[in-house]
């Protein structure tokens, strides 16, 4: 008795309308679903990376705030336009007033009022070596501020990013924070939820039971 060859098996299968081998079989109906799941997993990985980067940025800001006195301030008015338009967020660093030069943009704290961030137009000595009397003006204003500021420390603007103040304000909303926390938790759980070992070995998506 002759041993059936691969060719003879193919011919027999073709005669009865059956695929001769798994390679000739039509693609399973779940392949499209598997592709969709693959795209979803890629998107989830991208979102996880974005969340991780955002977390690293937050940690870096905390470290800078503790070690280098670097913080953020938001601009609600346009007194520094067009250099720093309303809605911008600036990164500022607290420094001694003796380090300030004419032309710097600094934030000065005021007792009983909001801080003011304007450009320094003149500097005079104060009552002590550490003290300075600053005259300031907003870039959008026609004249200097109505009175000088006597300071020992100020916050100098390092750089600013326009248009993100509203997003940062929204982050302080408890409902927004709660929603982001729930969404991030769901994303992490979905991304790392274990799949069946059989599906992992075969490289096929799981089918609903």
PDB file of C-alpha atoms in Angstrom:
ATOM      1  CA  UNK A   1       0.000   0.000   0.000  1.00  0.00           C
ATOM      2  CA  UNK A   2       1.432   3.356  -1.017  1.00  0.00           C
ATOM      3  CA  UNK A   3       1.825   6.083   1.526  1.00  0.00           C
ATOM      4  CA  UNK A   4      -0.338   9.139   0.795  1.00  0.00           C
ATOM      5  CA  UNK A   5       1.755  12.094  -0.257  1.00  0.00           C
ATOM      6  CA  UNK A   6       1.056  15.764   0.482  1.00  0.00           C
ATOM      7  CA  UNK A   7       0.098  16.294  -3.161  1.00  0.00           C
ATOM      8  CA  UNK A   8      -2.357  13.413  -3.162  1.00  0.00           C
ATOM      9  CA  UNK A   9      -3.936  14.688   0.037  1.00  0.00           C
ATOM     10  CA  UNK A  10      -4.388  18.117  -1.551  1.00  0.00           C
ATOM     11  CA  UNK A  11      -6.017  16.576  -4.604  1.00  0.00           C
ATOM     12  CA  UNK A  12      -8.379  14.521  -2.455  1.00  0.00           C
ATOM     13  CA  UNK A  13      -9.316  17.535  -0.385  1.00  0.00           C
ATOM     14  CA  UNK A  14      -9.936  19.640  -3.489  1.00  0.00           C
ATOM     15  CA  UNK A  15     -12.220  16.981  -4.925  1.00  0.00           C
ATOM     16  CA  UNK A  16     -14.519  17.171  -1.884  1.00  0.00           C
ATOM     17  CA  UNK A  17     -14.291  20.946  -1.519  1.00  0.00           C
ATOM     18  CA  UNK A  18     -12.249  20.983   1.699  1.00  0.00           C
ATOM     19  CA  UNK A  19      -9.039  22.863   2.414  1.00  0.00           C
ATOM     20  CA  UNK A  20      -5.983  20.642   2.151  1.00  0.00           C
ATOM     21  CA  UNK A  21      -4.104  22.287   4.970  1.00  0.00           C
ATOM     22  CA  UNK A  22      -4.588  24.994   7.580  1.00  0.00           C
ATOM     23  CA  UNK A  23      -2.700  27.367   5.315  1.00  0.00           C
ATOM     24  CA  UNK A  24      -5.398  26.975   2.627  1.00  0.00           C
ATOM     25  CA  UNK A  25      -8.246  27.460   5.091  1.00  0.00           C
ATOM     26  CA  UNK A  26     -10.151  30.763   5.051  1.00  0.00           C
ATOM     27  CA  UNK A  27      -9.293  33.313   7.698  1.00  0.00           C
ATOM     28  CA  UNK A  28     -11.342  32.918  10.879  1.00  0.00           C
ATOM     29  CA  UNK A  29     -14.178  35.320  11.426  1.00  0.00           C
ATOM     30  CA  UNK A  30     -12.494  36.623  14.568  1.00  0.00           C
ATOM     31  CA  UNK A  31      -9.469  37.996  12.681  1.00  0.00           C
ATOM     32  CA  UNK A  32     -11.118  41.374  12.096  1.00  0.00           C
ATOM     33  CA  UNK A  33     -12.024  41.557  15.753  1.00  0.00           C
ATOM     34  CA  UNK A  34      -8.450  40.688  16.618  1.00  0.00           C
ATOM     35  CA  UNK A  35      -7.183  43.548  14.475  1.00  0.00           C
ATOM     36  CA  UNK A  36      -9.557  45.924  16.207  1.00  0.00           C
ATOM     37  CA  UNK A  37      -8.312  44.725  19.580  1.00  0.00           C
ATOM     38  CA  UNK A  38      -4.748  45.172  18.379  1.00  0.00           C
ATOM     39  CA  UNK A  39      -5.430  48.796  17.445  1.00  0.00           C
ATOM     40  CA  UNK A  40      -7.132  49.349  20.803  1.00  0.00           C
ATOM     41  CA  UNK A  41      -4.130  47.974  22.641  1.00  0.00           C
ATOM     42  CA  UNK A  42      -1.783  50.265  20.689  1.00  0.00           C
ATOM     43  CA  UNK A  43      -3.944  53.270  21.600  1.00  0.00           C
ATOM     44  CA  UNK A  44      -3.966  52.143  25.223  1.00  0.00           C
ATOM     45  CA  UNK A  45      -0.168  51.880  25.201  1.00  0.00           C
ATOM     46  CA  UNK A  46       0.084  55.407  23.774  1.00  0.00           C
ATOM     47  CA  UNK A  47      -2.246  56.771  26.453  1.00  0.00           C
ATOM     48  CA  UNK A  48      -0.263  54.978  29.139  1.00  0.00           C
ATOM     49  CA  UNK A  49       2.958  56.555  27.858  1.00  0.00           C
ATOM     50  CA  UNK A  50       1.307  59.991  27.836  1.00  0.00           C
ATOM     51  CA  UNK A  51       0.106  59.462  31.405  1.00  0.00           C
ATOM     52  CA  UNK A  52       3.563  58.280  32.450  1.00  0.00           C
ATOM     53  CA  UNK A  53       5.223  61.330  30.893  1.00  0.00           C
ATOM     54  CA  UNK A  54       2.718  63.628  32.583  1.00  0.00           C
ATOM     55  CA  UNK A  55       3.453  61.932  35.904  1.00  0.00           C
ATOM     56  CA  UNK A  56       7.191  62.398  35.405  1.00  0.00           C
ATOM     57  CA  UNK A  57       6.656  66.086  34.583  1.00  0.00           C
ATOM     58  CA  UNK A  58       4.619  66.522  37.764  1.00  0.00           C
ATOM     59  CA  UNK A  59       7.326  64.858  39.851  1.00  0.00           C
ATOM     60  CA  UNK A  60      10.016  67.024  38.249  1.00  0.00           C
ATOM     61  CA  UNK A  61       7.987  70.160  39.042  1.00  0.00           C
ATOM     62  CA  UNK A  62       7.627  69.069  42.659  1.00  0.00           C
ATOM     63  CA  UNK A  63      11.371  68.446  42.951  1.00  0.00           C
ATOM     64  CA  UNK A  64      12.156  71.812  41.345  1.00  0.00           C
ATOM     65  CA  UNK A  65       9.724  73.574  43.665  1.00  0.00           C
ATOM     66  CA  UNK A  66      11.413  72.047  46.708  1.00  0.00           C
ATOM     67  CA  UNK A  67      15.029  72.386  45.606  1.00  0.00           C
ATOM     68  CA  UNK A  68      15.180  75.394  43.250  1.00  0.00           C
ATOM     69  CA  UNK A  69      12.150  77.460  44.333  1.00  0.00           C
ATOM     70  CA  UNK A  70      10.591  77.067  40.871  1.00  0.00           C
ATOM     71  CA  UNK A  71       6.799  77.332  40.653  1.00  0.00           C
ATOM     72  CA  UNK A  72       4.035  78.240  38.191  1.00  0.00           C
ATOM     73  CA  UNK A  73       1.934  81.390  37.924  1.00  0.00           C
ATOM     74  CA  UNK A  74      -1.097  82.074  35.716  1.00  0.00           C
ATOM     75  CA  UNK A  75      -1.835  85.304  33.861  1.00  0.00           C
ATOM     76  CA  UNK A  76      -5.489  86.328  34.016  1.00  0.00           C
ATOM     77  CA  UNK A  77      -5.009  89.776  32.476  1.00  0.00           C
ATOM     78  CA  UNK A  78      -3.223  91.014  29.374  1.00  0.00           C
ATOM     79  CA  UNK A  79      -1.050  93.664  31.017  1.00  0.00           C
ATOM     80  CA  UNK A  80       2.071  91.861  29.756  1.00  0.00           C
ATOM     81  CA  UNK A  81       0.774  91.334  26.207  1.00  0.00           C
ATOM     82  CA  UNK A  82       2.023  90.607  23.657  1.00  0.00           C
ATOM     83  CA  UNK A  83       5.025  89.149  25.484  1.00  0.00           C
ATOM     84  CA  UNK A  84       2.845  87.112  27.865  1.00  0.00           C
ATOM     85  CA  UNK A  85      -0.820  87.158  26.808  1.00  0.00           C
ATOM     86  CA  UNK A  86      -3.746  86.490  29.121  1.00  0.00           C
ATOM     87  CA  UNK A  87      -4.292  82.787  29.733  1.00  0.00           C
ATOM     88  CA  UNK A  88      -0.582  81.994  29.798  1.00  0.00           C
ATOM     89  CA  UNK A  89       1.272  80.031  32.438  1.00  0.00           C
ATOM     90  CA  UNK A  90       4.789  81.107  33.390  1.00  0.00           C
ATOM     91  CA  UNK A  91       7.556  79.197  35.130  1.00  0.00           C
ATOM     92  CA  UNK A  92       9.086  81.448  37.788  1.00  0.00           C
ATOM     93  CA  UNK A  93      12.005  81.108  40.196  1.00  0.00           C
ATOM     94  CA  UNK A  94      12.387  82.910  43.490  1.00  0.00           C
ATOM     95  CA  UNK A  95      15.660  84.844  43.654  1.00  0.00           C
ATOM     96  CA  UNK A  96      17.178  87.610  45.752  1.00  0.00           C
ATOM     97  CA  UNK A  97      16.229  91.130  44.680  1.00  0.00           C
ATOM     98  CA  UNK A  98      19.923  91.944  44.362  1.00  0.00           C
ATOM     99  CA  UNK A  99      20.111  89.599  41.365  1.00  0.00           C
ATOM    100  CA  UNK A 100      17.446  91.446  39.364  1.00  0.00           C
ATOM    101  CA  UNK A 101      18.365  93.654  36.399  1.00  0.00           C
ATOM    102  CA  UNK A 102      16.396  96.250  34.464  1.00  0.00           C
ATOM    103  CA  UNK A 103      14.360  94.516  31.772  1.00  0.00           C
ATOM    104  CA  UNK A 104      13.624  91.358  33.791  1.00  0.00           C
ATOM    105  CA  UNK A 105      10.009  90.268  34.126  1.00  0.00           C
ATOM    106  CA  UNK A 106       9.343  89.524  37.788  1.00  0.00           C
ATOM    107  CA  UNK A 107       6.467  88.693  40.095  1.00  0.00           C
ATOM    108  CA  UNK A 108       6.167  90.783  43.244  1.00  0.00           C
ATOM    109  CA  UNK A 109       3.969  89.748  46.152  1.00  0.00           C
ATOM    110  CA  UNK A 110       1.711  92.440  47.626  1.00  0.00           C
ATOM    111  CA  UNK A 111       0.242  92.392  51.127  1.00  0.00           C
ATOM    112  CA  UNK A 112      -3.538  92.085  50.970  1.00  0.00           C
ATOM    113  CA  UNK A 113      -3.597  91.991  47.176  1.00  0.00           C
ATOM    114  CA  UNK A 114      -2.784  89.672  44.293  1.00  0.00           C
ATOM    115  CA  UNK A 115       0.828  89.431  43.087  1.00  0.00           C
ATOM    116  CA  UNK A 116       1.800  91.573  40.111  1.00  0.00           C
ATOM    117  CA  UNK A 117       4.026  90.413  37.263  1.00  0.00           C
ATOM    118  CA  UNK A 118       5.543  93.256  35.232  1.00  0.00           C
ATOM    119  CA  UNK A 119       8.825  94.272  33.666  1.00  0.00           C
ATOM    120  CA  UNK A 120      11.425  96.079  35.791  1.00  0.00           C
ATOM    121  CA  UNK A 121      12.112  99.604  34.488  1.00  0.00           C
ATOM    122  CA  UNK A 122      14.417 100.884  37.264  1.00  0.00           C
ATOM    123  CA  UNK A 123      16.158  99.626  40.396  1.00  0.00           C
ATOM    124  CA  UNK A 124      17.167 101.666  43.441  1.00  0.00           C
ATOM    125  CA  UNK A 125      18.953 100.622  46.649  1.00  0.00           C
ATOM    126  CA  UNK A 126      16.774  99.908  49.667  1.00  0.00           C
ATOM    127  CA  UNK A 127      17.218 100.361  53.384  1.00  0.00           C
ATOM    128  CA  UNK A 128      19.474  97.296  53.602  1.00  0.00           C
ATOM    129  CA  UNK A 129      21.956  95.503  51.386  1.00  0.00           C
ATOM    130  CA  UNK A 130      19.366  92.843  50.527  1.00  0.00           C
ATOM    131  CA  UNK A 131      16.574  95.303  49.791  1.00  0.00           C
ATOM    132  CA  UNK A 132      15.768  96.883  46.427  1.00  0.00           C
ATOM    133  CA  UNK A 133      13.130  99.400  45.295  1.00  0.00           C
ATOM    134  CA  UNK A 134      11.731  98.417  41.888  1.00  0.00           C
ATOM    135  CA  UNK A 135       9.786 100.468  39.389  1.00  0.00           C
ATOM    136  CA  UNK A 136       7.770  98.210  37.075  1.00  0.00           C
ATOM    137  CA  UNK A 137       5.528  98.443  34.033  1.00  0.00           C
ATOM    138  CA  UNK A 138       3.368  96.030  32.067  1.00  0.00           C
ATOM    139  CA  UNK A 139       4.354  95.723  28.406  1.00  0.00           C
ATOM    140  CA  UNK A 140       0.785  96.632  27.401  1.00  0.00           C
ATOM    141  CA  UNK A 141       0.657  99.688  29.691  1.00  0.00           C
ATOM    142  CA  UNK A 142       1.556 103.247  28.688  1.00  0.00           C
ATOM    143  CA  UNK A 143       3.199 104.148  32.005  1.00  0.00           C
ATOM    144  CA  UNK A 144       4.871 102.680  35.054  1.00  0.00           C
ATOM    145  CA  UNK A 145       2.897 101.201  37.921  1.00  0.00           C
ATOM    146  CA  UNK A 146       1.515 103.892  40.272  1.00  0.00           C
ATOM    147  CA  UNK A 147       3.999 103.138  43.060  1.00  0.00           C
ATOM    148  CA  UNK A 148       7.375 101.361  43.433  1.00  0.00           C
ATOM    149  CA  UNK A 149       7.845  98.011  45.136  1.00  0.00           C
ATOM    150  CA  UNK A 150      10.262  97.522  48.013  1.00  0.00           C
ATOM    151  CA  UNK A 151      11.381  93.891  48.015  1.00  0.00           C
ATOM    152  CA  UNK A 152      14.068  91.544  49.208  1.00  0.00           C
ATOM    153  CA  UNK A 153      13.062  88.606  47.032  1.00  0.00           C
ATOM    154  CA  UNK A 154      11.098  88.341  43.793  1.00  0.00           C
ATOM    155  CA  UNK A 155      10.081  85.606  41.389  1.00  0.00           C
ATOM    156  CA  UNK A 156      11.722  86.045  38.006  1.00  0.00           C
ATOM    157  CA  UNK A 157       9.935  84.664  34.928  1.00  0.00           C
ATOM    158  CA  UNK A 158      12.045  82.007  33.208  1.00  0.00           C
ATOM    159  CA  UNK A 159       9.626  81.288  30.347  1.00  0.00           C
ATOM    160  CA  UNK A 160       5.891  81.145  29.648  1.00  0.00           C
ATOM    161  CA  UNK A 161       3.464  78.957  27.704  1.00  0.00           C
ATOM    162  CA  UNK A 162       0.392  80.695  26.252  1.00  0.00           C
ATOM    163  CA  UNK A 163      -3.147  79.340  26.360  1.00  0.00           C
ATOM    164  CA  UNK A 164      -2.870  76.601  28.989  1.00  0.00           C
ATOM    165  CA  UNK A 165      -4.052  78.440  32.097  1.00  0.00           C
ATOM    166  CA  UNK A 166      -7.653  77.275  31.661  1.00  0.00           C
ATOM    167  CA  UNK A 167      -6.544  73.642  31.451  1.00  0.00           C
ATOM    168  CA  UNK A 168      -4.522  73.948  34.657  1.00  0.00           C
ATOM    169  CA  UNK A 169      -7.438  75.625  36.414  1.00  0.00           C
ATOM    170  CA  UNK A 170      -9.706  72.789  35.295  1.00  0.00           C
ATOM    171  CA  UNK A 171      -7.279  70.286  36.803  1.00  0.00           C
ATOM    172  CA  UNK A 172      -8.079  71.775  40.193  1.00  0.00           C
ATOM    173  CA  UNK A 173     -11.775  70.945  39.807  1.00  0.00           C
ATOM    174  CA  UNK A 174     -12.594  67.916  42.022  1.00  0.00           C
ATOM    175  CA  UNK A 175     -14.947  66.474  39.393  1.00  0.00           C
ATOM    176  CA  UNK A 176     -12.266  66.699  36.707  1.00  0.00           C
ATOM    177  CA  UNK A 177      -9.685  65.148  39.016  1.00  0.00           C
ATOM    178  CA  UNK A 178     -12.082  62.356  39.942  1.00  0.00           C
ATOM    179  CA  UNK A 179     -12.906  61.639  36.301  1.00  0.00           C
ATOM    180  CA  UNK A 180      -9.245  61.576  35.304  1.00  0.00           C
ATOM    181  CA  UNK A 181      -8.419  59.246  38.199  1.00  0.00           C
ATOM    182  CA  UNK A 182     -11.196  56.823  37.264  1.00  0.00           C
ATOM    183  CA  UNK A 183     -10.232  56.927  33.580  1.00  0.00           C
ATOM    184  CA  UNK A 184      -6.555  56.333  34.341  1.00  0.00           C
ATOM    185  CA  UNK A 185      -7.390  53.437  36.668  1.00  0.00           C
ATOM    186  CA  UNK A 186      -9.661  51.822  34.074  1.00  0.00           C
ATOM    187  CA  UNK A 187      -6.987  52.246  31.393  1.00  0.00           C
ATOM    188  CA  UNK A 188      -4.287  50.627  33.505  1.00  0.00           C
ATOM    189  CA  UNK A 189      -6.554  47.711  34.498  1.00  0.00           C
ATOM    190  CA  UNK A 190      -7.627  47.132  30.890  1.00  0.00           C
ATOM    191  CA  UNK A 191      -4.062  47.324  29.532  1.00  0.00           C
ATOM    192  CA  UNK A 192      -2.599  44.888  32.052  1.00  0.00           C
ATOM    193  CA  UNK A 193      -5.550  42.510  32.435  1.00  0.00           C
ATOM    194  CA  UNK A 194      -4.180  38.988  31.761  1.00  0.00           C
ATOM    195  CA  UNK A 195      -5.381  37.222  28.643  1.00  0.00           C
ATOM    196  CA  UNK A 196      -5.849  33.447  28.460  1.00  0.00           C
ATOM    197  CA  UNK A 197      -2.644  31.449  28.144  1.00  0.00           C
ATOM    198  CA  UNK A 198      -3.999  29.556  25.122  1.00  0.00           C
ATOM    199  CA  UNK A 199      -4.723  32.796  23.268  1.00  0.00           C
ATOM    200  CA  UNK A 200      -1.254  34.115  24.066  1.00  0.00           C
ATOM    201  CA  UNK A 201       0.423  30.913  22.830  1.00  0.00           C
ATOM    202  CA  UNK A 202      -1.559  30.800  19.606  1.00  0.00           C
ATOM    203  CA  UNK A 203      -1.513  34.533  19.035  1.00  0.00           C
ATOM    204  CA  UNK A 204      -5.281  34.690  18.522  1.00  0.00           C
ATOM    205  CA  UNK A 205      -7.785  36.943  20.276  1.00  0.00           C
ATOM    206  CA  UNK A 206     -10.114  35.580  22.921  1.00  0.00           C
ATOM    207  CA  UNK A 207     -13.703  34.949  21.911  1.00  0.00           C
ATOM    208  CA  UNK A 208     -16.569  35.720  24.275  1.00  0.00           C
ATOM    209  CA  UNK A 209     -17.885  32.702  26.121  1.00  0.00           C
TER     210      UNK A 209
END
